[in-house]
XYZ file of C-alpha atoms in Angstrom:
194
model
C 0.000 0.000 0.000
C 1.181 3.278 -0.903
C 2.212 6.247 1.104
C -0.453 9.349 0.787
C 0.016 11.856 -0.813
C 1.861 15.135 0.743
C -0.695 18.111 0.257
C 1.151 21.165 -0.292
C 1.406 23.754 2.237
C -0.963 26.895 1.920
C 0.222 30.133 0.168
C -0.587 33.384 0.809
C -2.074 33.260 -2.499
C -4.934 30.665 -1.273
C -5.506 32.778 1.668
C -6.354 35.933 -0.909
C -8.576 33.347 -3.053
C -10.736 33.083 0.126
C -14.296 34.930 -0.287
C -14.410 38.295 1.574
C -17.116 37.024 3.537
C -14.657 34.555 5.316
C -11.846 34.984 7.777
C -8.690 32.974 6.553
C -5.655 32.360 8.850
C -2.407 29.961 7.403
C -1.755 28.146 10.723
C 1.103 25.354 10.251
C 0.999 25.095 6.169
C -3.010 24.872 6.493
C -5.401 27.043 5.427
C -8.111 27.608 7.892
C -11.921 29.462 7.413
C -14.222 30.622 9.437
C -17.264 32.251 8.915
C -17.173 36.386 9.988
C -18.117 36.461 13.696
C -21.648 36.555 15.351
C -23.296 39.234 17.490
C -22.328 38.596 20.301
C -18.681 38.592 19.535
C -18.389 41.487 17.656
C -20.453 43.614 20.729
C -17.799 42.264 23.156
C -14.803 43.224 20.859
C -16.243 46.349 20.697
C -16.698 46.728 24.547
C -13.455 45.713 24.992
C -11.885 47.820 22.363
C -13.592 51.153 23.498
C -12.348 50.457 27.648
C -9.058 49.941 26.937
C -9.043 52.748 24.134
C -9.546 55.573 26.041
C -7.082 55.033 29.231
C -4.463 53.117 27.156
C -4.226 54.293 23.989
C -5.816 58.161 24.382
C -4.246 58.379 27.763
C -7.670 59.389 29.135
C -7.649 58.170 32.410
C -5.197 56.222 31.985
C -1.268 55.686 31.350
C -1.209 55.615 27.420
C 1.523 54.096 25.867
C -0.274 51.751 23.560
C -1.906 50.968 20.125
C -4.736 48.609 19.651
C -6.181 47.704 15.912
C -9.434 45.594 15.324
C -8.744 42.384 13.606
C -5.096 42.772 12.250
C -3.556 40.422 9.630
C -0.286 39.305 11.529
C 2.503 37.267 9.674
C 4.376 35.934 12.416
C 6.910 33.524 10.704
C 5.296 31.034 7.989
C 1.844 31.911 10.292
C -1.373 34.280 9.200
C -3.215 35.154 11.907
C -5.748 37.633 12.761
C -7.116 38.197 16.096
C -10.005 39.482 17.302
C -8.047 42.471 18.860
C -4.091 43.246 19.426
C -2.370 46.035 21.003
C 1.776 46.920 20.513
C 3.396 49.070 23.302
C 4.459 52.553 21.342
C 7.860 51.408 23.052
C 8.166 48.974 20.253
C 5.921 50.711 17.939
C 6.108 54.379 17.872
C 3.474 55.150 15.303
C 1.440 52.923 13.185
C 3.015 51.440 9.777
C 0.607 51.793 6.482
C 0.651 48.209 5.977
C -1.610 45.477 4.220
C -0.003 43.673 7.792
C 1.962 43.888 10.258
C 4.996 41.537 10.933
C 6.005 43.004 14.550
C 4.106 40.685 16.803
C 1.950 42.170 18.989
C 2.478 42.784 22.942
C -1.151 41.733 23.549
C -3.834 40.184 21.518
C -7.484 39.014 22.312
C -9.283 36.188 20.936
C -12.981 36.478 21.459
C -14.205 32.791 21.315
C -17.143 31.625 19.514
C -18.392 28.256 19.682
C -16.865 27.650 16.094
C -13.213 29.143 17.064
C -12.961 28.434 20.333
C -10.666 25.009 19.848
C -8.929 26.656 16.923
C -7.926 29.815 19.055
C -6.696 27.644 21.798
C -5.358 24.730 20.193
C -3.474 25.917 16.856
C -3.533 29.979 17.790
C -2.171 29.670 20.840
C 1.177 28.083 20.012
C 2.035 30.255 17.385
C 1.397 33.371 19.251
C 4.240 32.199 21.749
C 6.277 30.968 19.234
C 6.353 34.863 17.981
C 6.698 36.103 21.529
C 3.732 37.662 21.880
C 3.646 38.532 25.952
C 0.298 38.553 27.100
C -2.844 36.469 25.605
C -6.373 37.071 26.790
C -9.352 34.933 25.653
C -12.969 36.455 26.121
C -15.722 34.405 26.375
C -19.252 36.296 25.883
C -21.363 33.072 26.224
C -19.399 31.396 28.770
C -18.662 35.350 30.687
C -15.343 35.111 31.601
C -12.159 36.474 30.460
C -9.192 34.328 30.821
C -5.600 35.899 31.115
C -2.165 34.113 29.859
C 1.226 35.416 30.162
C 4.190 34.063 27.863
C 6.853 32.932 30.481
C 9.290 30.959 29.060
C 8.813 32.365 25.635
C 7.141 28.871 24.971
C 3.925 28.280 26.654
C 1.353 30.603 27.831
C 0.645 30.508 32.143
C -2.849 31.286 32.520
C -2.286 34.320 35.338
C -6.093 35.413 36.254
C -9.793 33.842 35.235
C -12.482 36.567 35.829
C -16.156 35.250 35.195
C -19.672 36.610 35.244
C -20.057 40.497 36.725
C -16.630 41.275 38.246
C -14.963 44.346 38.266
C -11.439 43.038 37.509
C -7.821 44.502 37.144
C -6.279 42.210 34.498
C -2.903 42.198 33.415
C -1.520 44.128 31.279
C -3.793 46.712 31.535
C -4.126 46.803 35.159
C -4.045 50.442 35.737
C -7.467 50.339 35.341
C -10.705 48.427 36.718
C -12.500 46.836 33.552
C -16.335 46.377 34.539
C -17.120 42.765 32.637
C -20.651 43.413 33.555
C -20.877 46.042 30.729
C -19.311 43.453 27.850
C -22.097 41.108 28.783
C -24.722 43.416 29.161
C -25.311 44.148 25.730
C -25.610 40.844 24.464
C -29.246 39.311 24.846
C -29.533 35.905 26.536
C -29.817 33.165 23.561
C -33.452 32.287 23.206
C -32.177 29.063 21.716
């Protein structure tokens, strides 16, 4: 019996075939899919987003020091990734590139899970995000409501540092200089009537 056959690894160029109306990462010479996100992950990335905007990246009640960009196209090695949010320290990025993407990884990126990510983002993202040195990892969870917070400390394997779930007001790491009410993430998202 023969061996099978190799499949090629994935090309940028297969990633850019992809419809528009699909989010494409290159994880490990595979092409990956995934249908654009649902409600209630786009309200929570936008929650999220607008908190840590103003004191973090405005300086509005905050320290400053830091950009964040909705759903950036990272190319971290052979890897495409694009998470749900990522921030860079102005330390190591003093103003934003104009780029199609950015190959400085990130100081911070957030993966909003959604029942059809959530293994993907943990299982395949994960790795690759340490492998690029990526310091701190956070994975929000607007079903579950919790927020989970990793820190890169051996530059190959995320610790998970702090769990927050449900209503808590919660300082969580990086960002905190600042109290982050989960409460209003959740609150916009009506209860699934199933």
């Amino acid at each position: 019996m023969g061996e099978p056959a190799k499949q090629r690894p994935a090309t940028y160029a297969d990633l850019e075939a992809v419809p528009l109306h699909l989010v494409a990462e290159i994880v490990d010479g595979v092409l990956h899919t995934f249908p654009r996100p649902a409600s209630p992950h786009g309200a929570a990335a936008t929650s999220l987003t607008m908190d840590l905007g103003q004191p973090f990246q405005r300086g509005r009640g905050g320290p400053g020091g830091w950009w964040f960009i909705v759903e950036p196209e990272l190319h971290l090695g052979d890897d495409v990734l694009v998470p749900d949010l990522a921030g860079w320290r102005r330390e190591r990025m003093p103003l934003i590139p104009t780029v199609k993407f950015f190959t400085l990884p990130p100081d911070w990126v957030c993966e909003v899970l959604s029942p059809s990510t959530a293994t993907h983002d943990r299982l395949r993202k994960m790795p690759v995000y340490a492998r690029a040195g990526v310091m701190w990892l956070w994975l929000l969870d607007p079903l579950a409501k919790s927020l989970e917070v990793f820190h890169l400390f051996d530059r190959k394997r995320y610790a998970q540092e702090q769990t927050f779930v449900e209503g808590e007001v919660v300082r969580a790491s990086p960002f905190d200089a600042i109290e982050l009410d989960l409460t209003a993430i959740w609150d916009a998202i009506a209860p699934d009537e199933g």
